[in-house]
Amino acid sequence: MYLKELFIDNFRNLKKQKIEFSNKINILYGKNAQGKSNILEIIRLLSIGKSFRNSKNNEMVNYNSSYFYIKGVFDDDIDKKIIEISYKKDQNRVIRINNNKIKYTIQLVGNILTTIFSPEDLNIIKGSPSIRRRYIDTTISMIRRNYLYNLLQYNKVLYNRNKLLKELRFNSSNKELLNILDEQIVNYGSKIILYRQQYIKNLDIVIKKLLYDISGENANLKYENNINIDTENIIDIKSKYLDNLKNSQKNDIKYCQTQFGPHRDDFKFNINGYNSKIYSSQGQQRTAVLCLKLGEQEIILKETGSKPILLLDDVMSELDMDRQKYIYNMIQGSQVIITHVDKKDIDGNKYLHIQDGFINEE
Ligand code: ATP
Ligand code: MG
């Protein structure tokens, strides 16, 4: 699926307009603070229902308005999909797919595949484990239908278990309920561990080649679960996970926190055997993120049969010429939307100039 048209009304600084895109390389250029990243934010929002900046709906409404409306028309020559999101302040957001209102955002995810790469993504390497978990969770949600459902259920049960732990600290009469919640949490959590392990394993294979091609270095990705499970057998995962939970019940009650489970997991990106988060230079870390994004694109293609739309927010200017050329070769054949301050230096199939929230085609 590629993005054909975008309709925008009252989204951040963007003026009411319709934008048409090429199904190849689109260069969206303009000075700082004109609305380039806001356009990518819209496309990602139509894809996964969430802002890549983690913004709230209220924040995306134009300062002088009380609502926003965005609509994307996507096409792949066989099929057509129209995704609409409308939001009125202090009301529920409404999402429509081909004119049908959907009940849950989870129904949106997987319809339009996108990969976004922005300067803040450096935090996938540099930042806390929660950022790395969010990164893999978002991608897996796009390729595995029930993953997001599992994750939401897991978080719900985890919340209830932590609440119960607090109660049990003062009143131990409800221990039976804890055992029930342990069974439930293991049921959802094991699938999360399994899918994440599989994703990281596949990504590791792809990334080894990418990094070697780019810089001649050796990459190694490793998923680290705090239960120390090194198997893809779901029954074994479940039983070890349950054992850990049972053994830590006393401690969990003492600290009122669930210590074991995928909410505490992480993955490591090693370059030449050393953890990139700790030892890599800024440039190496940027290259590592670039590999994660290009690798993600490859895996999405392998798993779903379609290439995601690539959204590159201001990343070209941060990479040296060799790396820019490498990306340029890799992205051929995909629909790409690149934001850049200058029109020069980047070859595109369509140039869109943005000024004060309004796009002029050339
Ligand atoms: P840069 O090159 O610096 O990254 P950009 O073109 O990507 O710039 P955007 O991040 O898209 O810029 O932001 C454009 C403008 O939108 C900014 O000036 C920002 O203050 C403004 N803006 C953000 N939220 C809102 C809002 N809710 N209402 C109106 N304007 C907003
Ligand atoms: Mg920007």
Short mmCIF file of C-alpha atoms and ligand atoms in Angstrom, two decimals:
data_model
loop_
_atom_site.label_atom_id
_atom_site.label_comp_id
_atom_site.label_asym_id
_atom_site.label_seq_id
_atom_site.Cartn_x
_atom_site.Cartn_y
_atom_site.Cartn_z
CA MET A 1 0.00 0.00 0.00
CA TYR A 2 1.29 3.44 -0.79
CA LEU A 3 -0.01 6.81 0.23
CA LYS A 4 -1.72 8.57 -2.63
CA GLU A 5 -3.44 11.52 -1.01
CA LEU A 6 -3.59 13.21 2.33
CA PHE A 7 -6.33 15.58 3.53
CA ILE A 8 -5.52 17.76 6.49
CA ASP A 9 -7.69 20.05 8.58
CA ASN A 10 -6.56 21.82 11.76
CA PHE A 11 -3.69 19.47 12.52
CA ARG A 12 -0.99 21.45 14.40
CA ASN A 13 0.30 24.32 12.19
CA LEU A 14 -0.82 22.74 8.91
CA LYS A 15 -3.31 24.62 6.77
CA LYS A 16 -6.40 22.94 5.35
CA GLN A 17 -5.16 21.17 2.22
CA LYS A 18 -4.93 18.09 0.06
CA ILE A 19 -1.50 16.69 -0.78
CA GLU A 20 -0.73 14.16 -3.52
CA PHE A 21 2.29 11.88 -3.22
CA SER A 22 4.40 9.92 -5.66
CA ASN A 23 4.60 6.18 -4.99
CA LYS A 24 8.40 6.54 -5.18
CA ILE A 25 10.65 9.06 -3.46
CA ASN A 26 9.03 12.24 -2.14
CA ILE A 27 11.24 15.05 -0.89
CA LEU A 28 9.41 17.26 1.56
CA TYR A 29 11.59 20.31 2.04
CA GLY A 30 11.38 23.67 3.74
CA LYS A 31 12.90 25.78 6.46
CA ASN A 32 12.72 24.89 10.15
CA ALA A 33 9.34 24.98 11.88
CA GLN A 34 7.23 24.94 8.68
CA GLY A 35 5.42 21.64 9.30
CA LYS A 36 7.58 18.90 7.73
CA SER A 37 7.66 16.59 10.74
CA ASN A 38 3.98 17.28 11.39
CA ILE A 39 3.16 15.69 8.02
CA LEU A 40 5.14 12.55 8.89
CA GLU A 41 3.38 12.51 12.26
CA ILE A 42 0.03 12.38 10.44
CA ILE A 43 1.09 9.49 8.21
CA ARG A 44 2.37 7.48 11.17
CA LEU A 45 -0.81 8.30 13.10
CA LEU A 46 -2.91 6.91 10.26
CA SER A 47 -0.75 3.79 10.36
CA ILE A 48 -0.58 2.90 14.06
CA GLY A 49 -2.96 5.34 15.76
CA LYS A 50 -0.13 6.88 17.79
CA SER A 51 2.06 9.94 17.40
CA PHE A 52 5.76 9.15 16.91
CA ARG A 53 6.39 12.02 19.32
CA ASN A 54 4.09 10.39 21.86
CA SER A 55 1.84 13.46 21.74
CA LYS A 56 -1.68 13.52 23.09
CA ASN A 57 -4.64 14.19 20.78
CA ASN A 58 -5.25 17.58 22.41
CA GLU A 59 -1.72 18.69 21.59
CA MET A 60 -2.14 17.92 17.90
CA VAL A 61 -5.19 20.14 17.50
CA ASN A 62 -4.31 23.55 16.01
CA TYR A 63 -3.88 26.16 18.75
CA ASN A 64 -6.88 28.13 17.48
CA SER A 65 -9.22 25.24 16.88
CA SER A 66 -11.19 22.62 18.80
CA TYR A 67 -10.74 19.66 16.43
CA PHE A 68 -8.52 18.01 13.86
CA TYR A 69 -9.39 15.81 10.93
CA ILE A 70 -6.95 13.81 8.81
CA LYS A 71 -7.59 11.40 5.98
CA GLY A 72 -5.21 9.21 3.98
CA VAL A 73 -6.03 7.50 0.71
CA PHE A 74 -3.85 4.44 0.23
CA ASP A 75 -3.60 2.30 -2.87
CA ASP A 76 -1.77 -0.73 -4.17
CA ASP A 77 -3.30 -0.97 -7.64
CA ILE A 78 -5.58 -3.82 -6.50
CA ASP A 79 -6.99 -2.51 -3.28
CA LYS A 80 -7.77 0.92 -1.88
CA LYS A 81 -7.94 1.92 1.75
CA ILE A 82 -9.21 5.15 3.19
CA ILE A 83 -8.24 5.86 6.77
CA GLU A 84 -9.77 8.81 8.61
CA ILE A 85 -9.13 10.08 12.10
CA SER A 86 -11.21 12.86 13.59
CA TYR A 87 -10.85 14.26 17.03
CA LYS A 88 -12.84 16.90 18.87
CA LYS A 89 -11.33 18.21 22.07
CA ASP A 90 -12.57 16.40 25.17
CA GLN A 91 -14.41 13.82 23.09
CA ASN A 92 -13.42 10.36 21.94
CA ARG A 93 -11.36 10.04 18.82
CA VAL A 94 -13.14 8.47 15.85
CA ILE A 95 -11.26 6.24 13.40
CA ARG A 96 -12.79 5.05 10.14
CA ILE A 97 -11.45 2.47 7.72
CA ASN A 98 -13.20 2.64 4.34
CA ASN A 99 -16.06 4.56 5.94
CA ASN A 100 -16.58 2.03 8.72
CA LYS A 101 -16.08 3.28 12.22
CA ILE A 102 -13.81 0.99 14.24
CA LYS A 103 -14.26 0.41 17.93
CA TYR A 104 -10.66 -0.08 19.01
CA THR A 105 -7.38 1.43 17.75
CA ILE A 106 -5.96 -2.10 17.73
CA GLN A 107 -8.14 -2.75 14.63
CA LEU A 108 -6.22 -0.05 12.78
CA VAL A 109 -2.74 -1.46 13.33
CA GLY A 110 -1.50 -3.60 10.44
CA ASN A 111 -3.62 -1.95 7.74
CA ILE A 112 -1.01 0.57 6.62
CA LEU A 113 2.59 -0.46 7.19
CA THR A 114 5.13 2.25 7.93
CA THR A 115 8.66 2.52 9.20
CA ILE A 116 9.71 5.84 10.68
CA PHE A 117 13.25 6.99 11.26
CA SER A 118 13.82 10.29 13.06
CA PRO A 119 16.76 11.78 14.99
CA GLU A 120 15.05 10.93 18.32
CA ASP A 121 15.36 7.26 17.39
CA LEU A 122 18.94 7.44 18.61
CA ASN A 123 17.29 6.83 21.98
CA ILE A 124 16.52 3.27 20.91
CA ILE A 125 20.24 2.68 21.43
CA LYS A 126 21.03 5.34 24.03
CA GLY A 127 17.84 5.42 26.06
CA SER A 128 16.13 3.27 28.66
CA PRO A 129 14.90 -0.31 28.12
CA SER A 130 11.29 0.96 27.92
CA ILE A 131 12.16 2.79 24.67
CA ARG A 132 13.64 -0.38 23.20
CA ARG A 133 10.59 -2.39 24.28
CA ARG A 134 8.27 0.17 22.69
CA TYR A 135 10.27 -0.01 19.47
CA ILE A 136 10.00 -3.79 19.10
CA ASP A 137 6.40 -3.90 20.34
CA THR A 138 5.28 -1.39 17.70
CA THR A 139 6.91 -3.31 14.87
CA ILE A 140 5.70 -6.73 15.98
CA SER A 141 2.18 -5.29 16.36
CA MET A 142 2.22 -4.41 12.68
CA ILE A 143 3.16 -7.91 11.55
CA ARG A 144 1.39 -10.14 14.09
CA ARG A 145 -2.31 -9.61 14.44
CA ASN A 146 -2.79 -10.83 18.00
CA TYR A 147 0.42 -9.39 19.46
CA LEU A 148 -0.99 -6.02 20.44
CA TYR A 149 -4.07 -7.66 21.95
CA ASN A 150 -1.80 -9.87 24.06
CA LEU A 151 0.27 -6.90 25.15
CA LEU A 152 -2.78 -4.89 26.21
CA GLN A 153 -4.18 -7.85 28.15
CA TYR A 154 -0.78 -8.43 29.76
CA ASN A 155 -0.58 -4.81 30.92
CA LYS A 156 -4.09 -5.04 32.34
CA VAL A 157 -3.33 -8.19 34.35
CA LEU A 158 0.03 -6.75 35.44
CA TYR A 159 -1.74 -3.66 36.74
CA ASN A 160 -4.23 -5.82 38.67
CA ARG A 161 -1.48 -8.02 40.06
CA ASN A 162 0.52 -5.02 41.32
CA LYS A 163 -2.64 -3.61 42.90
CA LEU A 164 -3.29 -6.92 44.62
CA LEU A 165 0.32 -7.10 45.88
CA LYS A 166 -0.24 -3.84 47.74
CA GLU A 167 -3.39 -5.25 49.36
CA LEU A 168 -1.65 -8.51 50.28
CA ARG A 169 1.06 -6.64 52.11
CA PHE A 170 -1.46 -5.80 54.78
CA ASN A 171 -3.97 -8.60 54.39
CA SER A 172 -2.86 -12.01 53.17
CA SER A 173 -6.35 -13.51 52.83
CA ASN A 174 -6.53 -13.07 49.07
CA LYS A 175 -3.60 -15.30 48.11
CA GLU A 176 -5.83 -17.46 45.89
CA LEU A 177 -6.50 -14.52 43.60
CA LEU A 178 -2.75 -14.01 43.22
CA ASN A 179 -2.39 -17.57 41.92
CA ILE A 180 -5.17 -16.95 39.40
CA LEU A 181 -3.53 -13.75 38.19
CA ASP A 182 -0.18 -15.55 37.92
CA GLU A 183 -1.75 -18.09 35.55
CA GLN A 184 -3.25 -15.28 33.46
CA ILE A 185 -0.09 -13.20 33.34
CA VAL A 186 1.95 -16.22 32.23
CA ASN A 187 -0.55 -16.96 29.50
CA TYR A 188 -0.23 -13.50 27.93
CA GLY A 189 3.39 -12.80 28.88
CA SER A 190 4.81 -16.01 27.41
CA LYS A 191 3.53 -15.13 23.95
CA ILE A 192 5.12 -11.68 24.26
CA ILE A 193 8.46 -13.21 25.19
CA LEU A 194 8.25 -15.74 22.36
CA TYR A 195 7.32 -13.22 19.67
CA ARG A 196 9.95 -10.74 20.82
CA GLN A 197 12.63 -13.45 20.85
CA GLN A 198 11.69 -14.52 17.34
CA TYR A 199 11.64 -10.95 16.06
CA ILE A 200 15.05 -10.12 17.53
CA LYS A 201 16.49 -13.37 16.15
CA ASN A 202 15.25 -12.55 12.63
CA LEU A 203 16.40 -8.95 12.95
CA ASP A 204 19.83 -10.13 14.08
CA ILE A 205 20.34 -12.08 10.86
CA VAL A 206 19.34 -9.12 8.69
CA ILE A 207 21.32 -6.57 10.71
CA LYS A 208 24.54 -8.58 10.62
CA LYS A 209 24.59 -8.16 6.85
CA LEU A 210 23.50 -4.52 6.90
CA LEU A 211 26.15 -3.38 9.36
CA TYR A 212 28.86 -5.39 7.66
CA ASP A 213 27.99 -3.80 4.31
CA ILE A 214 27.91 -0.30 5.77
CA SER A 215 30.95 -0.29 8.02
CA GLY A 216 32.60 -3.71 7.98
CA GLU A 217 31.68 -4.20 11.65
CA ASN A 218 30.05 -7.18 13.31
CA ALA A 219 26.59 -6.76 14.79
CA ASN A 220 24.91 -8.94 17.33
CA LEU A 221 21.41 -8.47 18.69
CA LYS A 222 20.28 -10.30 21.78
CA TYR A 223 16.93 -10.36 23.53
CA GLU A 224 17.32 -10.45 27.27
CA ASN A 225 14.44 -11.70 29.36
CA ASN A 226 14.77 -11.53 33.09
CA ILE A 227 13.49 -15.09 33.52
CA ASN A 228 16.54 -16.34 31.61
CA ILE A 229 14.57 -18.33 29.10
CA ASP A 230 16.50 -19.51 26.07
CA THR A 231 13.95 -21.60 24.24
CA GLU A 232 11.24 -21.11 21.64
CA ASN A 233 9.09 -23.82 23.14
CA ILE A 234 6.03 -22.03 24.51
CA ILE A 235 5.30 -24.78 27.06
CA ASP A 236 8.82 -24.53 28.50
CA ILE A 237 8.58 -20.74 28.58
CA LYS A 238 5.29 -20.94 30.46
CA SER A 239 6.48 -23.39 33.05
CA LYS A 240 9.75 -21.55 33.83
CA TYR A 241 7.92 -18.23 33.92
CA LEU A 242 5.29 -19.58 36.33
CA ASP A 243 8.01 -21.06 38.58
CA ASN A 244 9.71 -17.65 38.74
CA LEU A 245 6.49 -15.88 39.58
CA LYS A 246 5.61 -18.35 42.32
CA ASN A 247 9.10 -18.20 43.82
CA SER A 248 9.07 -14.43 43.89
CA GLN A 249 5.58 -13.98 45.34
CA LYS A 250 6.93 -13.20 48.80
CA ASN A 251 9.39 -10.62 47.51
CA ASP A 252 6.83 -9.17 45.10
CA ILE A 253 4.44 -8.61 48.02
CA LYS A 254 7.22 -6.99 50.03
CA TYR A 255 8.07 -4.53 47.24
CA CYS A 256 4.50 -4.35 45.85
CA GLN A 257 5.90 -4.97 42.35
CA THR A 258 5.97 -7.79 39.85
CA GLN A 259 9.67 -8.41 39.29
CA PHE A 260 9.57 -11.04 36.56
CA GLY A 261 8.09 -10.72 33.11
CA PRO A 262 8.47 -9.06 29.71
CA HIS A 263 7.72 -5.61 31.18
CA ARG A 264 11.29 -5.70 32.50
CA ASP A 265 12.96 -7.14 29.39
CA ASP A 266 15.44 -5.49 27.06
CA PHE A 267 17.59 -6.18 24.03
CA LYS A 268 21.24 -5.44 23.41
CA PHE A 269 22.83 -4.25 20.20
CA ASN A 270 26.50 -5.24 20.26
CA ILE A 271 29.03 -3.93 17.77
CA ASN A 272 32.22 -6.02 17.51
CA GLY A 273 31.17 -7.66 20.76
CA TYR A 274 30.62 -4.49 22.79
CA ASN A 275 27.29 -3.06 23.89
CA SER A 276 26.63 -0.14 21.59
CA LYS A 277 24.72 1.78 24.27
CA ILE A 278 27.84 1.95 26.41
CA TYR A 279 30.83 1.80 24.07
CA SER A 280 29.85 3.07 20.62
CA SER A 281 30.60 6.51 19.24
CA GLN A 282 27.73 8.79 18.26
CA GLY A 283 28.25 7.90 14.58
CA GLN A 284 28.27 4.16 15.33
CA GLN A 285 25.07 4.54 17.33
CA ARG A 286 23.43 6.38 14.44
CA THR A 287 24.48 3.61 12.10
CA ALA A 288 23.10 1.05 14.54
CA VAL A 289 19.69 2.77 14.50
CA LEU A 290 19.85 3.01 10.73
CA CYS A 291 20.38 -0.77 10.63
CA LEU A 292 17.45 -1.32 13.01
CA LYS A 293 15.18 0.70 10.73
CA LEU A 294 16.33 -0.80 7.42
CA GLY A 295 16.21 -4.24 9.04
CA GLU A 296 12.71 -3.61 10.31
CA GLN A 297 11.66 -2.69 6.78
CA GLU A 298 13.10 -5.93 5.41
CA ILE A 299 11.38 -8.07 8.03
CA ILE A 300 8.02 -6.40 7.53
CA LEU A 301 8.36 -7.13 3.80
CA LYS A 302 9.30 -10.76 4.47
CA GLU A 303 6.48 -11.36 6.93
CA THR A 304 3.66 -9.49 5.19
CA GLY A 305 4.68 -9.50 1.53
CA SER A 306 4.40 -5.71 1.31
CA LYS A 307 6.93 -2.96 1.68
CA PRO A 308 6.21 -0.44 4.40
CA ILE A 309 6.11 3.26 3.58
CA LEU A 310 9.40 4.73 4.77
CA LEU A 311 9.24 8.00 6.66
CA LEU A 312 12.67 9.60 7.04
CA ASP A 313 12.57 12.66 9.23
CA ASP A 314 15.67 14.79 8.79
CA VAL A 315 18.05 11.85 8.98
CA MET A 316 20.03 12.33 5.78
CA SER A 317 21.81 15.44 7.04
CA GLU A 318 23.10 13.53 10.06
CA LEU A 319 24.82 10.81 8.04
CA ASP A 320 28.03 10.96 6.01
CA MET A 321 27.93 10.70 2.20
CA ASP A 322 28.68 6.95 2.10
CA ARG A 323 25.84 6.17 4.47
CA GLN A 324 23.49 8.51 2.62
CA LYS A 325 24.30 6.67 -0.62
CA TYR A 326 23.76 3.32 1.08
CA ILE A 327 20.30 4.36 2.31
CA TYR A 328 19.53 5.75 -1.09
CA ASN A 329 20.22 2.41 -2.76
CA MET A 330 18.32 0.46 -0.10
CA ILE A 331 15.15 2.51 -0.36
CA GLN A 332 14.71 2.21 -4.12
CA GLY A 333 11.44 0.46 -4.88
CA SER A 334 9.71 1.68 -1.71
CA GLN A 335 7.50 4.66 -1.22
CA VAL A 336 9.59 7.09 0.78
CA ILE A 337 8.84 10.47 2.27
CA ILE A 338 12.01 12.31 3.22
CA THR A 339 12.03 15.60 5.08
CA HIS A 340 14.98 17.88 4.52
CA VAL A 341 15.77 21.53 4.98
CA ASP A 342 17.28 21.91 1.53
CA LYS A 343 16.12 20.70 -1.84
CA LYS A 344 19.70 20.21 -3.00
CA ASP A 345 21.63 16.94 -2.73
CA ILE A 346 18.68 14.56 -2.68
CA ASP A 347 17.24 12.99 -5.78
CA GLY A 348 13.52 12.49 -5.62
CA ASN A 349 10.60 11.67 -7.87
CA LYS A 350 8.50 14.41 -6.40
CA TYR A 351 9.43 17.61 -4.59
CA LEU A 352 7.02 19.20 -2.13
CA HIS A 353 7.93 22.59 -0.75
CA ILE A 354 6.39 23.50 2.58
CA GLN A 355 6.12 26.99 3.94
CA ASP A 356 4.09 28.10 6.95
CA GLY A 357 2.08 24.88 7.03
CA PHE A 358 1.20 24.85 3.35
CA ILE A 359 2.61 22.68 0.56
CA ASN A 360 3.41 23.83 -2.94
CA GLU A 361 4.14 21.20 -5.54
CA GLU A 362 6.83 21.84 -8.09
P1 ATP B 1 12.38 21.34 11.69
O1 ATP B 1 13.10 21.51 10.38
O2 ATP B 1 12.89 22.30 12.71
O3 ATP B 1 12.33 19.95 12.17
P2 ATP B 1 9.57 21.13 10.90
O4 ATP B 1 9.23 21.74 9.58
O5 ATP B 1 9.73 19.67 10.96
O6 ATP B 1 10.88 21.87 11.44
P3 ATP B 1 7.35 20.78 12.70
O7 ATP B 1 7.90 19.96 13.79
O8 ATP B 1 6.53 20.10 11.68
O9 ATP B 1 8.51 21.63 11.97
O10 ATP B 1 6.52 21.96 13.40
C1 ATP B 1 6.04 23.07 12.69
C2 ATP B 1 5.40 24.07 13.63
O11 ATP B 1 4.20 23.55 14.19
C3 ATP B 1 6.27 24.47 14.82
O12 ATP B 1 6.52 25.86 14.75
C4 ATP B 1 5.41 24.16 16.02
O13 ATP B 1 5.52 25.10 17.03
C5 ATP B 1 4.02 24.19 15.42
N1 ATP B 1 2.99 23.47 16.22
C6 ATP B 1 3.15 22.38 16.99
N2 ATP B 1 1.98 22.02 17.56
C7 ATP B 1 1.06 22.93 17.15
C8 ATP B 1 -0.33 23.11 17.40
N3 ATP B 1 -1.02 22.26 18.18
N4 ATP B 1 -0.97 24.15 16.79
C9 ATP B 1 -0.28 25.00 15.99
N5 ATP B 1 1.03 24.89 15.72
C10 ATP B 1 1.70 23.87 16.30
MG MG B 2 11.17 18.43 11.83
#
